[in-house]
Amino acid sequence: MKFSEMQYQRIDFEKVLSELKELEEALANAGSAEEQFAVHQRFYLLQDHVMTQFTLATIRNDINMADDFYSEEKKYYDAELPGYHAAVVSYKHKLFRSRFRAELTEILGPVAFKNMELAEKSVNEALIPLMQEENTLATEYNKLLASASIDWQGEKKNLSLMEPYLRHRDRKIRVEAWQKYTEFFSEHQEKIDDIYDKLVKNRTAQGQKMGYDNYLPLGDCRMMRNCYTRSDMQNFRKQVKEDLVPFAEKLHERRRQRLGLEKLHYYDEDVYFTNGNPAPIGTPEDILAAGLRMYTELSPETARFMKTMCDMELFDVAGRPNKRTGGYMTMLPDYKVPFIFANFNGSSGDADVITHECGHAFQGYLTAADPIREHNDLTMDIAESHSMPMEFFTNPWMELLFGARAEDYRTMQFEDAVTFIPYGTMVDEFQEIVYQNPGLTSHERDAVWLDLEKQYRPHMDYTGNTYLSAGGFWKKQHHIFDLPLYYIDYCLAGTNQLQYKLWMGRDYREAWQSYMKLVKLSASDFFNGVVEKAGLINPFEDGCLRYIIKKLEKDL
């Protein structure tokens, strides 16, 4: 069945909540662990259907945020899902406290029950009005960004379609593009600041209602930080500053010399070669065709995956007006297939969709039929460890996408992988400071960002751009608004990605076998356990980054 043929029907949450109550009663009346698991399998079917219909509505709203029907459906789910999530927590509370807990742990695994414990700490009925408001505010931010209509060379461009000009080989064009791009944020600065201020206060109120001093403990529970603490994350950031930032700055200096510039400015940040960044060859259809050939040759499993994705039209990747910015992979559980959403714009980011997002999708496709659904309740650190290494595993096929500039792409990809980690940890520390100090004004938050820039990206120079010089760069990072505390995960996974790069250099097939093991383990074990079983060094281990950097410097 093609995506366009998948039928959407609004979920009747009154009926769903009644069914959840029936399942709770059935759990209570079950006489064995096997009977309770049979009840839980009925819950799987209900959950799958709810999430499939919600996801269909979300994708179709994202494809065209001006579509009135799906805009209304999005509002409906923004209002109804918090109550549904609270009811799911109530159901799982009964399962968590089952008198057959030991036997059920053997069936579902310990991760499932740890996540249930965290879920209980992350939501209750008292939070529903605040969660509804939070959803509305996040949607408002995304709709504002999707509404951007930038006058560029006689055409109207949204933010995603401006991306190629922000990285253009001609420095004058980059400067102008950045000026136009940031003018949108400057013109809407007051609105964006107001939305974020309300989000911070809303999330702080949620944390306090759950008995915490601020939002951070609640946010960590919602991110299912189930095997490490905030102090572990702080120590990881310390390693980034001490061990990785100096190496990243060397790469920036190497890039400056390659570009023949006296100094790097903000508009040079994403430019790697004097003749411009390598860009994929051909149309979106050509890129997808190259991806099909690449995955067909990589392995039998990836061949079946990519054929399914193409045959069922599970990509929406063309950039269009009124389309949500960014990209993602999501699952359609009833159909046991992934879906990839993106905004192709002619830049190298189009290839990242075929590598990074397909890494997510491959894992989802490979494990969709797992009878234990909790095995796919992925924490984001594990999920990103599926997608980011795939960027390097597909390196041998980059000629299909970039032709004669494939090696340039591989150079750019490597440097970007290293230099992203300081940025990602900076985003994480920024959010930690903001939620520790919810009373900060918008100007004070901007000042925090600029101070962190000096620590994580000391080469960055915003001279000439009033908006960015004042600390506004972070406001285009949608994760800060709608996916709070989701960024350290990219950095942990990025550490695993660099380990796989080193491993591929030694033995590509052995590295691939480790990756396949990692993918199939899914969330059957905690992040620390999955990493160890795959044969990787735990990113939290002291000296991990120092070891990686030492090896990378030797290779360079």
PDB file of N, CA and C in Angstrom, residues 122 130-131 134-135 137-139 141-142 195-196 198-204 206-207 214-225 230 233 324 380 424 427-432 434-435 474 477-490:
ATOM      1  N   SER A 122       6.809  11.537  35.022  1.00  0.00           N
ATOM      2  CA  SER A 122       6.829  12.599  34.017  1.00  0.00           C
ATOM      3  C   SER A 122       5.461  13.157  33.657  1.00  0.00           C
ATOM      4  N   LEU A 130      -1.385  22.220  31.252  1.00  0.00           N
ATOM      5  CA  LEU A 130      -0.080  22.790  30.916  1.00  0.00           C
ATOM      6  C   LEU A 130       0.520  22.095  29.698  1.00  0.00           C
ATOM      7  N   MET A 131       0.354  20.783  29.588  1.00  0.00           N
ATOM      8  CA  MET A 131       0.875  20.049  28.435  1.00  0.00           C
ATOM      9  C   MET A 131       0.146  20.459  27.156  1.00  0.00           C
ATOM     10  N   GLU A 134       1.603  23.729  26.222  1.00  0.00           N
ATOM     11  CA  GLU A 134       2.953  23.513  25.690  1.00  0.00           C
ATOM     12  C   GLU A 134       2.883  23.078  24.227  1.00  0.00           C
ATOM     13  N   ASN A 135       1.989  22.138  23.914  1.00  0.00           N
ATOM     14  CA  ASN A 135       1.828  21.684  22.532  1.00  0.00           C
ATOM     15  C   ASN A 135       1.419  22.832  21.610  1.00  0.00           C
ATOM     16  N   LEU A 137       1.948  26.043  22.019  1.00  0.00           N
ATOM     17  CA  LEU A 137       3.052  26.989  21.846  1.00  0.00           C
ATOM     18  C   LEU A 137       4.094  26.454  20.866  1.00  0.00           C
ATOM     19  N   ALA A 138       4.428  25.171  20.976  1.00  0.00           N
ATOM     20  CA  ALA A 138       5.405  24.577  20.058  1.00  0.00           C
ATOM     21  C   ALA A 138       4.881  24.603  18.622  1.00  0.00           C
ATOM     22  N   THR A 139       3.593  24.304  18.452  1.00  0.00           N
ATOM     23  CA  THR A 139       2.983  24.370  17.123  1.00  0.00           C
ATOM     24  C   THR A 139       3.011  25.795  16.585  1.00  0.00           C
ATOM     25  N   TYR A 141       5.198  28.122  17.210  1.00  0.00           N
ATOM     26  CA  TYR A 141       6.572  28.409  16.773  1.00  0.00           C
ATOM     27  C   TYR A 141       6.832  27.811  15.395  1.00  0.00           C
ATOM     28  N   ASN A 142       6.474  26.545  15.204  1.00  0.00           N
ATOM     29  CA  ASN A 142       6.736  25.881  13.930  1.00  0.00           C
ATOM     30  C   ASN A 142       5.915  26.485  12.791  1.00  0.00           C
ATOM     31  N   ILE A 195       7.116  33.376  22.781  1.00  0.00           N
ATOM     32  CA  ILE A 195       6.768  31.954  22.750  1.00  0.00           C
ATOM     33  C   ILE A 195       7.718  31.160  23.644  1.00  0.00           C
ATOM     34  N   TYR A 196       9.026  31.444  23.520  1.00  0.00           N
ATOM     35  CA  TYR A 196       9.981  30.659  24.315  1.00  0.00           C
ATOM     36  C   TYR A 196       9.868  30.974  25.799  1.00  0.00           C
ATOM     37  N   LYS A 198       7.203  31.774  27.372  1.00  0.00           N
ATOM     38  CA  LYS A 198       6.020  31.044  27.854  1.00  0.00           C
ATOM     39  C   LYS A 198       6.307  29.556  27.976  1.00  0.00           C
ATOM     40  N   LEU A 199       7.092  29.006  27.023  1.00  0.00           N
ATOM     41  CA  LEU A 199       7.452  27.589  27.095  1.00  0.00           C
ATOM     42  C   LEU A 199       8.292  27.287  28.330  1.00  0.00           C
ATOM     43  N   VAL A 200       9.265  28.154  28.625  1.00  0.00           N
ATOM     44  CA  VAL A 200      10.123  27.946  29.797  1.00  0.00           C
ATOM     45  C   VAL A 200       9.292  28.013  31.076  1.00  0.00           C
ATOM     46  N   LYS A 201       8.439  28.988  31.164  1.00  0.00           N
ATOM     47  CA  LYS A 201       7.599  29.130  32.367  1.00  0.00           C
ATOM     48  C   LYS A 201       6.611  27.976  32.477  1.00  0.00           C
ATOM     49  N   ASN A 202       6.061  27.559  31.336  1.00  0.00           N
ATOM     50  CA  ASN A 202       5.133  26.435  31.331  1.00  0.00           C
ATOM     51  C   ASN A 202       5.826  25.167  31.809  1.00  0.00           C
ATOM     52  N   ARG A 203       6.997  24.878  31.252  1.00  0.00           N
ATOM     53  CA  ARG A 203       7.701  23.649  31.618  1.00  0.00           C
ATOM     54  C   ARG A 203       8.197  23.698  33.052  1.00  0.00           C
ATOM     55  N   THR A 204       8.581  24.884  33.503  1.00  0.00           N
ATOM     56  CA  THR A 204       8.986  25.032  34.902  1.00  0.00           C
ATOM     57  C   THR A 204       7.814  24.729  35.822  1.00  0.00           C
ATOM     58  N   GLN A 206       5.314  22.802  35.152  1.00  0.00           N
ATOM     59  CA  GLN A 206       5.092  21.351  35.112  1.00  0.00           C
ATOM     60  C   GLN A 206       6.047  20.637  36.062  1.00  0.00           C
ATOM     61  N   GLY A 207       7.329  21.033  36.016  1.00  0.00           N
ATOM     62  CA  GLY A 207       8.311  20.417  36.903  1.00  0.00           C
ATOM     63  C   GLY A 207       7.962  20.618  38.367  1.00  0.00           C
ATOM     64  N   ASN A 214      12.837  22.494  39.271  1.00  0.00           N
ATOM     65  CA  ASN A 214      12.719  23.101  37.953  1.00  0.00           C
ATOM     66  C   ASN A 214      12.323  22.026  36.946  1.00  0.00           C
ATOM     67  N   TYR A 215      12.433  22.339  35.689  1.00  0.00           N
ATOM     68  CA  TYR A 215      11.984  21.417  34.643  1.00  0.00           C
ATOM     69  C   TYR A 215      12.969  20.281  34.372  1.00  0.00           C
ATOM     70  N   LEU A 216      14.238  20.449  34.691  1.00  0.00           N
ATOM     71  CA  LEU A 216      15.263  19.501  34.255  1.00  0.00           C
ATOM     72  C   LEU A 216      14.994  18.049  34.663  1.00  0.00           C
ATOM     73  N   PRO A 217      14.658  17.753  35.935  1.00  0.00           N
ATOM     74  CA  PRO A 217      14.392  16.350  36.277  1.00  0.00           C
ATOM     75  C   PRO A 217      13.201  15.778  35.503  1.00  0.00           C
ATOM     76  N   LEU A 218      12.171  16.604  35.326  1.00  0.00           N
ATOM     77  CA  LEU A 218      11.005  16.160  34.564  1.00  0.00           C
ATOM     78  C   LEU A 218      11.384  15.929  33.101  1.00  0.00           C
ATOM     79  N   GLY A 219      12.146  16.862  32.527  1.00  0.00           N
ATOM     80  CA  GLY A 219      12.579  16.717  31.141  1.00  0.00           C
ATOM     81  C   GLY A 219      13.446  15.489  30.930  1.00  0.00           C
ATOM     82  N   ASP A 220      14.325  15.196  31.891  1.00  0.00           N
ATOM     83  CA  ASP A 220      15.174  14.008  31.778  1.00  0.00           C
ATOM     84  C   ASP A 220      14.337  12.730  31.825  1.00  0.00           C
ATOM     85  N   CYS A 221      13.285  12.731  32.657  1.00  0.00           N
ATOM     86  CA  CYS A 221      12.376  11.574  32.685  1.00  0.00           C
ATOM     87  C   CYS A 221      11.677  11.415  31.341  1.00  0.00           C
ATOM     88  N   ARG A 222      11.234  12.536  30.758  1.00  0.00           N
ATOM     89  CA  ARG A 222      10.539  12.462  29.474  1.00  0.00           C
ATOM     90  C   ARG A 222      11.469  12.031  28.346  1.00  0.00           C
ATOM     91  N   MET A 223      12.749  12.343  28.475  1.00  0.00           N
ATOM     92  CA  MET A 223      13.728  11.881  27.493  1.00  0.00           C
ATOM     93  C   MET A 223      14.204  10.460  27.795  1.00  0.00           C
ATOM     94  N   MET A 224      13.629   9.854  28.844  1.00  0.00           N
ATOM     95  CA  MET A 224      13.959   8.485  29.267  1.00  0.00           C
ATOM     96  C   MET A 224      15.458   8.309  29.510  1.00  0.00           C
ATOM     97  N   ARG A 225      16.039   9.243  30.263  1.00  0.00           N
ATOM     98  CA  ARG A 225      17.433   9.074  30.684  1.00  0.00           C
ATOM     99  C   ARG A 225      17.432   7.971  31.742  1.00  0.00           C
ATOM    100  N   ARG A 230      22.307  13.572  35.116  1.00  0.00           N
ATOM    101  CA  ARG A 230      22.695  14.899  34.610  1.00  0.00           C
ATOM    102  C   ARG A 230      24.170  15.169  34.914  1.00  0.00           C
ATOM    103  N   MET A 233      26.150  13.753  32.158  1.00  0.00           N
ATOM    104  CA  MET A 233      26.099  14.611  30.966  1.00  0.00           C
ATOM    105  C   MET A 233      27.006  15.820  31.138  1.00  0.00           C
ATOM    106  N   ARG A 324       6.505  22.367   6.457  1.00  0.00           N
ATOM    107  CA  ARG A 324       7.271  22.538   7.689  1.00  0.00           C
ATOM    108  C   ARG A 324       8.761  22.446   7.390  1.00  0.00           C
ATOM    109  N   MET A 380      16.703   8.553  22.679  1.00  0.00           N
ATOM    110  CA  MET A 380      17.229   9.235  21.502  1.00  0.00           C
ATOM    111  C   MET A 380      18.731   9.022  21.315  1.00  0.00           C
ATOM    112  N   GLY A 424      26.511  20.847  19.550  1.00  0.00           N
ATOM    113  CA  GLY A 424      25.440  20.094  20.199  1.00  0.00           C
ATOM    114  C   GLY A 424      25.503  20.151  21.709  1.00  0.00           C
ATOM    115  N   VAL A 427      24.285  23.531  22.888  1.00  0.00           N
ATOM    116  CA  VAL A 427      22.823  23.598  22.945  1.00  0.00           C
ATOM    117  C   VAL A 427      22.328  22.949  24.236  1.00  0.00           C
ATOM    118  N   ASP A 428      22.933  21.830  24.604  1.00  0.00           N
ATOM    119  CA  ASP A 428      22.532  21.134  25.825  1.00  0.00           C
ATOM    120  C   ASP A 428      22.811  21.986  27.062  1.00  0.00           C
ATOM    121  N   GLU A 429      23.997  22.574  27.132  1.00  0.00           N
ATOM    122  CA  GLU A 429      24.320  23.390  28.310  1.00  0.00           C
ATOM    123  C   GLU A 429      23.455  24.651  28.341  1.00  0.00           C
ATOM    124  N   PHE A 430      23.166  25.224  27.185  1.00  0.00           N
ATOM    125  CA  PHE A 430      22.279  26.391  27.123  1.00  0.00           C
ATOM    126  C   PHE A 430      20.931  26.064  27.750  1.00  0.00           C
ATOM    127  N   GLN A 431      20.364  24.929  27.375  1.00  0.00           N
ATOM    128  CA  GLN A 431      19.052  24.566  27.916  1.00  0.00           C
ATOM    129  C   GLN A 431      19.127  24.301  29.411  1.00  0.00           C
ATOM    130  N   GLU A 432      20.203  23.679  29.855  1.00  0.00           N
ATOM    131  CA  GLU A 432      20.352  23.430  31.285  1.00  0.00           C
ATOM    132  C   GLU A 432      20.369  24.738  32.062  1.00  0.00           C
ATOM    133  N   VAL A 434      19.156  27.669  31.100  1.00  0.00           N
ATOM    134  CA  VAL A 434      17.844  28.325  30.978  1.00  0.00           C
ATOM    135  C   VAL A 434      16.847  27.741  31.964  1.00  0.00           C
ATOM    136  N   TYR A 435      16.784  26.418  32.078  1.00  0.00           N
ATOM    137  CA  TYR A 435      15.796  25.803  32.968  1.00  0.00           C
ATOM    138  C   TYR A 435      16.217  25.847  34.429  1.00  0.00           C
ATOM    139  N   TRP A 474      20.427  30.893  18.368  1.00  0.00           N
ATOM    140  CA  TRP A 474      19.759  29.719  18.925  1.00  0.00           C
ATOM    141  C   TRP A 474      18.267  29.655  18.591  1.00  0.00           C
ATOM    142  N   GLN A 477      16.945  27.080  16.132  1.00  0.00           N
ATOM    143  CA  GLN A 477      17.117  25.667  16.475  1.00  0.00           C
ATOM    144  C   GLN A 477      15.817  25.140  17.076  1.00  0.00           C
ATOM    145  N   HIS A 478      15.000  24.496  16.226  1.00  0.00           N
ATOM    146  CA  HIS A 478      13.644  24.162  16.664  1.00  0.00           C
ATOM    147  C   HIS A 478      13.616  23.173  17.825  1.00  0.00           C
ATOM    148  N   HIS A 479      14.647  22.340  17.982  1.00  0.00           N
ATOM    149  CA  HIS A 479      14.669  21.393  19.101  1.00  0.00           C
ATOM    150  C   HIS A 479      14.545  22.118  20.440  1.00  0.00           C
ATOM    151  N   ILE A 480      15.129  23.301  20.543  1.00  0.00           N
ATOM    152  CA  ILE A 480      15.098  24.055  21.802  1.00  0.00           C
ATOM    153  C   ILE A 480      13.665  24.416  22.157  1.00  0.00           C
ATOM    154  N   PHE A 481      12.836  24.587  21.145  1.00  0.00           N
ATOM    155  CA  PHE A 481      11.443  24.963  21.371  1.00  0.00           C
ATOM    156  C   PHE A 481      10.532  23.751  21.532  1.00  0.00           C
ATOM    157  N   ASP A 482      10.625  22.801  20.596  1.00  0.00           N
ATOM    158  CA  ASP A 482       9.616  21.732  20.617  1.00  0.00           C
ATOM    159  C   ASP A 482      10.137  20.367  21.062  1.00  0.00           C
ATOM    160  N   LEU A 483      11.428  20.224  21.264  1.00  0.00           N
ATOM    161  CA  LEU A 483      11.985  18.959  21.757  1.00  0.00           C
ATOM    162  C   LEU A 483      13.004  19.266  22.855  1.00  0.00           C
ATOM    163  N   PRO A 484      12.535  19.804  23.986  1.00  0.00           N
ATOM    164  CA  PRO A 484      13.466  20.250  25.032  1.00  0.00           C
ATOM    165  C   PRO A 484      14.375  19.128  25.534  1.00  0.00           C
ATOM    166  N   LEU A 485      15.630  19.473  25.727  1.00  0.00           N
ATOM    167  CA  LEU A 485      16.700  18.608  26.239  1.00  0.00           C
ATOM    168  C   LEU A 485      17.145  17.542  25.232  1.00  0.00           C
ATOM    169  N   TYR A 486      16.574  17.589  24.011  1.00  0.00           N
ATOM    170  CA  TYR A 486      16.992  16.651  22.970  1.00  0.00           C
ATOM    171  C   TYR A 486      18.134  17.279  22.185  1.00  0.00           C
ATOM    172  N   TYR A 487      19.363  17.047  22.578  1.00  0.00           N
ATOM    173  CA  TYR A 487      20.512  17.434  21.761  1.00  0.00           C
ATOM    174  C   TYR A 487      21.781  16.757  22.227  1.00  0.00           C
ATOM    175  N   ILE A 488      21.887  16.512  23.532  1.00  0.00           N
ATOM    176  CA  ILE A 488      23.051  15.782  24.015  1.00  0.00           C
ATOM    177  C   ILE A 488      23.082  14.395  23.370  1.00  0.00           C
ATOM    178  N   ASP A 489      21.887  13.895  22.990  1.00  0.00           N
ATOM    179  CA  ASP A 489      21.780  12.580  22.358  1.00  0.00           C
ATOM    180  C   ASP A 489      22.572  12.532  21.049  1.00  0.00           C
ATOM    181  N   TYR A 490      22.488  13.616  20.267  1.00  0.00           N
ATOM    182  CA  TYR A 490      23.250  13.688  19.023  1.00  0.00           C
ATOM    183  C   TYR A 490      24.750  13.602  19.303  1.00  0.00           C
TER     184      TYR A 490
END
